[in-house]
Amino acid sequence: GNYIYAEATMPEQEQAKDGAMTLLQASIENWLKVSDLSQKASDTSLFDYIKEINANRCSQHRVFVYINLFRLREMINLLSLKCK
């Protein structure tokens, strides 16, 4: 499948997660804009579909986050039906 993903490496795991999520949110916003969809990536229900992988990189923490585009489209369609 197709995915949107981001990763960040920081001294603390929570910093890495925050950085990766910020990058992922920006990528989702860009994809929504290019796809001409009105949903905002800040809608917390979209984050139910985000997966996370954590790994150590020497003394640093790496967090890789991703979302399946099929699931993202599915969620946006459900949200748009609720709003009608």
CSV table of N, CA and C in Angstrom, one decimal:
chain,number,residue,atom,x,y,z
A,1,GLY,N,0.8,-1.2,0.0
A,1,GLY,CA,0.0,0.0,0.0
A,1,GLY,C,0.9,1.3,0.0
A,2,ASN,N,0.2,2.4,-0.1
A,2,ASN,CA,0.9,3.7,0.0
A,2,ASN,C,0.8,4.3,1.4
A,3,TYR,N,1.9,4.9,1.8
A,3,TYR,CA,1.9,5.4,3.1
A,3,TYR,C,2.5,6.9,3.1
A,4,ILE,N,2.1,7.6,4.1
A,4,ILE,CA,2.8,8.9,4.4
A,4,ILE,C,3.6,8.6,5.7
A,5,TYR,N,4.8,9.0,5.8
A,5,TYR,CA,5.6,8.7,6.9
A,5,TYR,C,6.6,9.8,7.3
A,6,ALA,N,7.1,9.7,8.5
A,6,ALA,CA,8.1,10.7,9.0
A,6,ALA,C,8.9,10.0,10.1
A,7,GLU,N,10.1,10.6,10.3
A,7,GLU,CA,11.0,10.0,11.4
A,7,GLU,C,11.8,11.2,12.0
A,8,ALA,N,12.1,11.0,13.2
A,8,ALA,CA,13.0,11.9,13.9
A,8,ALA,C,13.9,11.2,14.9
A,9,THR,N,15.1,11.7,15.1
A,9,THR,CA,16.0,11.1,16.0
A,9,THR,C,16.4,12.2,17.0
A,10,MET,N,16.3,12.0,18.3
A,10,MET,CA,16.5,12.9,19.3
A,10,MET,C,17.1,12.2,20.5
A,11,PRO,N,17.7,13.0,21.5
A,11,PRO,CA,18.2,12.4,22.7
A,11,PRO,C,17.1,11.7,23.6
A,12,GLU,N,15.9,12.3,23.6
A,12,GLU,CA,14.8,11.7,24.4
A,12,GLU,C,13.8,11.1,23.4
A,13,GLN,N,13.2,10.0,23.8
A,13,GLN,CA,12.2,9.4,23.0
A,13,GLN,C,11.0,10.3,22.7
A,14,GLU,N,10.5,11.0,23.8
A,14,GLU,CA,9.3,11.8,23.6
A,14,GLU,C,9.6,13.0,22.7
A,15,GLN,N,10.8,13.5,22.7
A,15,GLN,CA,11.2,14.6,21.7
A,15,GLN,C,11.2,14.0,20.3
A,16,ALA,N,11.7,12.8,20.1
A,16,ALA,CA,11.7,12.2,18.8
A,16,ALA,C,10.3,12.0,18.3
A,17,LYS,N,9.4,11.5,19.2
A,17,LYS,CA,8.0,11.2,18.8
A,17,LYS,C,7.3,12.5,18.4
A,18,ASP,N,7.5,13.6,19.3
A,18,ASP,CA,6.9,14.9,19.0
A,18,ASP,C,7.4,15.4,17.6
A,19,GLY,N,8.7,15.3,17.4
A,19,GLY,CA,9.3,15.8,16.1
A,19,GLY,C,8.7,15.0,14.9
A,20,ALA,N,8.7,13.7,15.0
A,20,ALA,CA,8.1,12.8,14.0
A,20,ALA,C,6.7,13.1,13.7
A,21,MET,N,5.9,13.3,14.8
A,21,MET,CA,4.5,13.6,14.6
A,21,MET,C,4.2,14.9,14.0
A,22,THR,N,5.0,15.9,14.3
A,22,THR,CA,4.9,17.2,13.7
A,22,THR,C,5.2,17.1,12.2
A,23,LEU,N,6.2,16.4,11.8
A,23,LEU,CA,6.6,16.2,10.4
A,23,LEU,C,5.5,15.4,9.7
A,24,LEU,N,5.0,14.4,10.3
A,24,LEU,CA,3.9,13.6,9.7
A,24,LEU,C,2.6,14.5,9.5
A,25,GLN,N,2.3,15.3,10.5
A,25,GLN,CA,1.1,16.1,10.4
A,25,GLN,C,1.3,17.1,9.2
A,26,ALA,N,2.5,17.6,9.0
A,26,ALA,CA,2.7,18.6,7.9
A,26,ALA,C,2.6,17.8,6.6
A,27,SER,N,3.1,16.6,6.5
A,27,SER,CA,3.0,15.8,5.3
A,27,SER,C,1.5,15.4,5.0
A,28,ILE,N,0.7,15.1,6.0
A,28,ILE,CA,-0.7,14.8,5.8
A,28,ILE,C,-1.4,16.0,5.4
A,29,GLU,N,-1.1,17.2,6.0
A,29,GLU,CA,-1.8,18.4,5.5
A,29,GLU,C,-1.5,18.7,4.0
A,30,ASN,N,-0.2,18.5,3.7
A,30,ASN,CA,0.2,18.7,2.3
A,30,ASN,C,-0.6,17.7,1.3
A,31,TRP,N,-0.7,16.5,1.7
A,31,TRP,CA,-1.3,15.4,0.9
A,31,TRP,C,-2.8,15.8,0.8
A,32,LEU,N,-3.5,16.2,1.9
A,32,LEU,CA,-4.9,16.6,1.9
A,32,LEU,C,-5.1,17.8,0.9
A,33,LYS,N,-4.2,18.8,0.9
A,33,LYS,CA,-4.3,19.9,0.1
A,33,LYS,C,-4.1,19.5,-1.4
A,34,VAL,N,-3.1,18.7,-1.7
A,34,VAL,CA,-2.9,18.2,-3.1
A,34,VAL,C,-4.0,17.3,-3.5
A,35,SER,N,-4.6,16.6,-2.6
A,35,SER,CA,-5.7,15.7,-3.0
A,35,SER,C,-7.1,16.4,-3.0
A,36,ASP,N,-7.1,17.7,-2.7
A,36,ASP,CA,-8.3,18.6,-2.6
A,36,ASP,C,-9.3,18.0,-1.6
A,37,LEU,N,-8.8,17.6,-0.5
A,37,LEU,CA,-9.7,17.2,0.6
A,37,LEU,C,-9.7,18.2,1.7
A,38,SER,N,-10.8,18.4,2.3
A,38,SER,CA,-11.0,19.5,3.3
A,38,SER,C,-10.6,19.1,4.7
A,39,GLN,N,-10.5,17.9,5.0
A,39,GLN,CA,-10.2,17.4,6.4
A,39,GLN,C,-8.9,18.0,6.8
A,40,LYS,N,-8.8,18.3,8.1
A,40,LYS,CA,-7.6,18.8,8.7
A,40,LYS,C,-6.8,17.6,9.4
A,41,ALA,N,-5.5,17.6,9.2
A,41,ALA,CA,-4.7,16.6,9.9
A,41,ALA,C,-4.7,16.7,11.4
A,42,SER,N,-5.1,17.9,11.9
A,42,SER,CA,-5.2,18.1,13.3
A,42,SER,C,-6.4,17.4,13.9
A,43,ASP,N,-7.3,16.9,13.1
A,43,ASP,CA,-8.5,16.1,13.6
A,43,ASP,C,-7.9,14.9,14.3
A,44,THR,N,-8.1,14.8,15.6
A,44,THR,CA,-7.5,13.7,16.4
A,44,THR,C,-8.0,12.3,16.0
A,45,SER,N,-9.1,12.2,15.4
A,45,SER,CA,-9.6,10.8,14.9
A,45,SER,C,-8.7,10.3,13.8
A,46,LEU,N,-8.0,11.1,13.1
A,46,LEU,CA,-7.1,10.6,12.1
A,46,LEU,C,-5.9,9.9,12.7
A,47,PHE,N,-5.5,10.3,13.9
A,47,PHE,CA,-4.3,9.8,14.6
A,47,PHE,C,-4.6,8.3,15.1
A,48,ASP,N,-5.8,7.9,15.0
A,48,ASP,CA,-6.1,6.5,15.4
A,48,ASP,C,-5.4,5.5,14.4
A,49,TYR,N,-5.1,6.0,13.3
A,49,TYR,CA,-4.5,5.1,12.2
A,49,TYR,C,-3.0,5.2,12.1
A,50,ILE,N,-2.4,6.0,12.9
A,50,ILE,CA,-1.0,6.2,12.9
A,50,ILE,C,-0.3,5.1,13.6
A,51,LYS,N,0.7,4.5,13.0
A,51,LYS,CA,1.5,3.5,13.6
A,51,LYS,C,2.9,4.1,13.9
A,52,GLU,N,3.5,3.5,15.0
A,52,GLU,CA,4.8,4.0,15.4
A,52,GLU,C,5.8,2.9,15.6
A,53,ILE,N,7.0,3.2,15.2
A,53,ILE,CA,8.1,2.2,15.5
A,53,ILE,C,9.2,3.0,16.2
A,54,ASN,N,9.7,2.5,17.3
A,54,ASN,CA,10.8,3.1,18.1
A,54,ASN,C,12.0,2.2,18.0
A,55,ALA,N,13.2,2.9,18.0
A,55,ALA,CA,14.4,2.2,17.9
A,55,ALA,C,15.5,3.1,18.6
A,56,ASN,N,16.5,2.4,19.1
A,56,ASN,CA,17.7,3.2,19.6
A,56,ASN,C,18.7,3.3,18.5
A,57,ARG,N,19.3,4.5,18.4
A,57,ARG,CA,20.4,4.8,17.5
A,57,ARG,C,21.5,5.3,18.3
A,58,CYS,N,22.5,4.5,18.7
A,58,CYS,CA,23.6,4.8,19.6
A,58,CYS,C,22.9,5.4,20.9
A,59,SER,N,23.2,6.6,21.2
A,59,SER,CA,22.6,7.2,22.5
A,59,SER,C,21.4,8.0,22.2
A,60,GLN,N,20.9,7.9,21.0
A,60,GLN,CA,19.7,8.6,20.5
A,60,GLN,C,18.5,7.7,20.4
A,61,HIS,N,17.3,8.3,20.3
A,61,HIS,CA,16.1,7.6,20.1
A,61,HIS,C,15.5,8.0,18.8
A,62,ARG,N,15.2,7.0,18.0
A,62,ARG,CA,14.6,7.2,16.7
A,62,ARG,C,13.1,6.8,16.7
A,63,VAL,N,12.2,7.6,16.2
A,63,VAL,CA,10.8,7.3,16.1
A,63,VAL,C,10.4,7.5,14.7
A,64,PHE,N,9.8,6.4,14.2
A,64,PHE,CA,9.3,6.4,12.8
A,64,PHE,C,7.8,6.2,12.9
A,65,VAL,N,7.0,7.2,12.3
A,65,VAL,CA,5.6,7.1,12.3
A,65,VAL,C,5.1,7.1,10.9
A,66,TYR,N,3.9,6.4,10.7
A,66,TYR,CA,3.4,6.3,9.3
A,66,TYR,C,1.9,6.1,9.4
A,67,ILE,N,1.2,6.4,8.3
A,67,ILE,CA,-0.2,6.1,8.2
A,67,ILE,C,-0.5,5.6,6.8
A,68,ASN,N,-1.3,4.6,6.7
A,68,ASN,CA,-1.7,4.0,5.4
A,68,ASN,C,-2.7,5.0,4.7
A,69,LEU,N,-2.5,5.3,3.5
A,69,LEU,CA,-3.3,6.3,2.7
A,69,LEU,C,-4.7,5.7,2.5
A,70,PHE,N,-4.9,4.4,2.3
A,70,PHE,CA,-6.2,3.8,2.2
A,70,PHE,C,-7.0,4.1,3.5
A,71,ARG,N,-6.4,3.8,4.6
A,71,ARG,CA,-7.1,4.0,5.9
A,71,ARG,C,-7.4,5.5,6.1
A,72,LEU,N,-6.5,6.4,5.7
A,72,LEU,CA,-6.7,7.8,5.9
A,72,LEU,C,-7.9,8.3,5.0
A,73,ARG,N,-7.9,7.8,3.8
A,73,ARG,CA,-9.1,8.2,2.9
A,73,ARG,C,-10.4,7.6,3.5
A,74,GLU,N,-10.3,6.4,4.0
A,74,GLU,CA,-11.5,5.8,4.6
A,74,GLU,C,-12.0,6.6,5.8
A,75,MET,N,-11.1,7.1,6.6
A,75,MET,CA,-11.5,7.8,7.8
A,75,MET,C,-12.1,9.2,7.4
A,76,ILE,N,-11.5,9.8,6.4
A,76,ILE,CA,-12.0,11.1,5.9
A,76,ILE,C,-13.4,11.0,5.3
A,77,ASN,N,-13.6,9.9,4.6
A,77,ASN,CA,-15.0,9.6,4.1
A,77,ASN,C,-16.0,9.4,5.2
A,78,LEU,N,-15.6,8.7,6.2
A,78,LEU,CA,-16.5,8.5,7.4
A,78,LEU,C,-16.8,9.8,8.1
A,79,LEU,N,-15.8,10.7,8.3
A,79,LEU,CA,-16.0,11.9,8.9
A,79,LEU,C,-16.8,12.9,8.1
A,80,SER,N,-16.7,12.8,6.8
A,80,SER,CA,-17.5,13.7,5.9
A,80,SER,C,-19.0,13.3,5.9
A,81,LEU,N,-19.2,12.0,6.1
A,81,LEU,CA,-20.6,11.5,6.1
A,81,LEU,C,-21.3,12.0,7.4
A,82,LYS,N,-20.5,12.0,8.5
A,82,LYS,CA,-21.1,12.4,9.8
A,82,LYS,C,-21.4,13.9,9.8
A,83,CYS,N,-20.7,14.7,9.0
A,83,CYS,CA,-20.9,16.1,9.0
A,83,CYS,C,-22.1,16.5,8.1
A,84,LYS,N,-22.6,15.6,7.3
A,84,LYS,CA,-23.8,15.9,6.4
A,84,LYS,C,-25.1,15.8,7.1
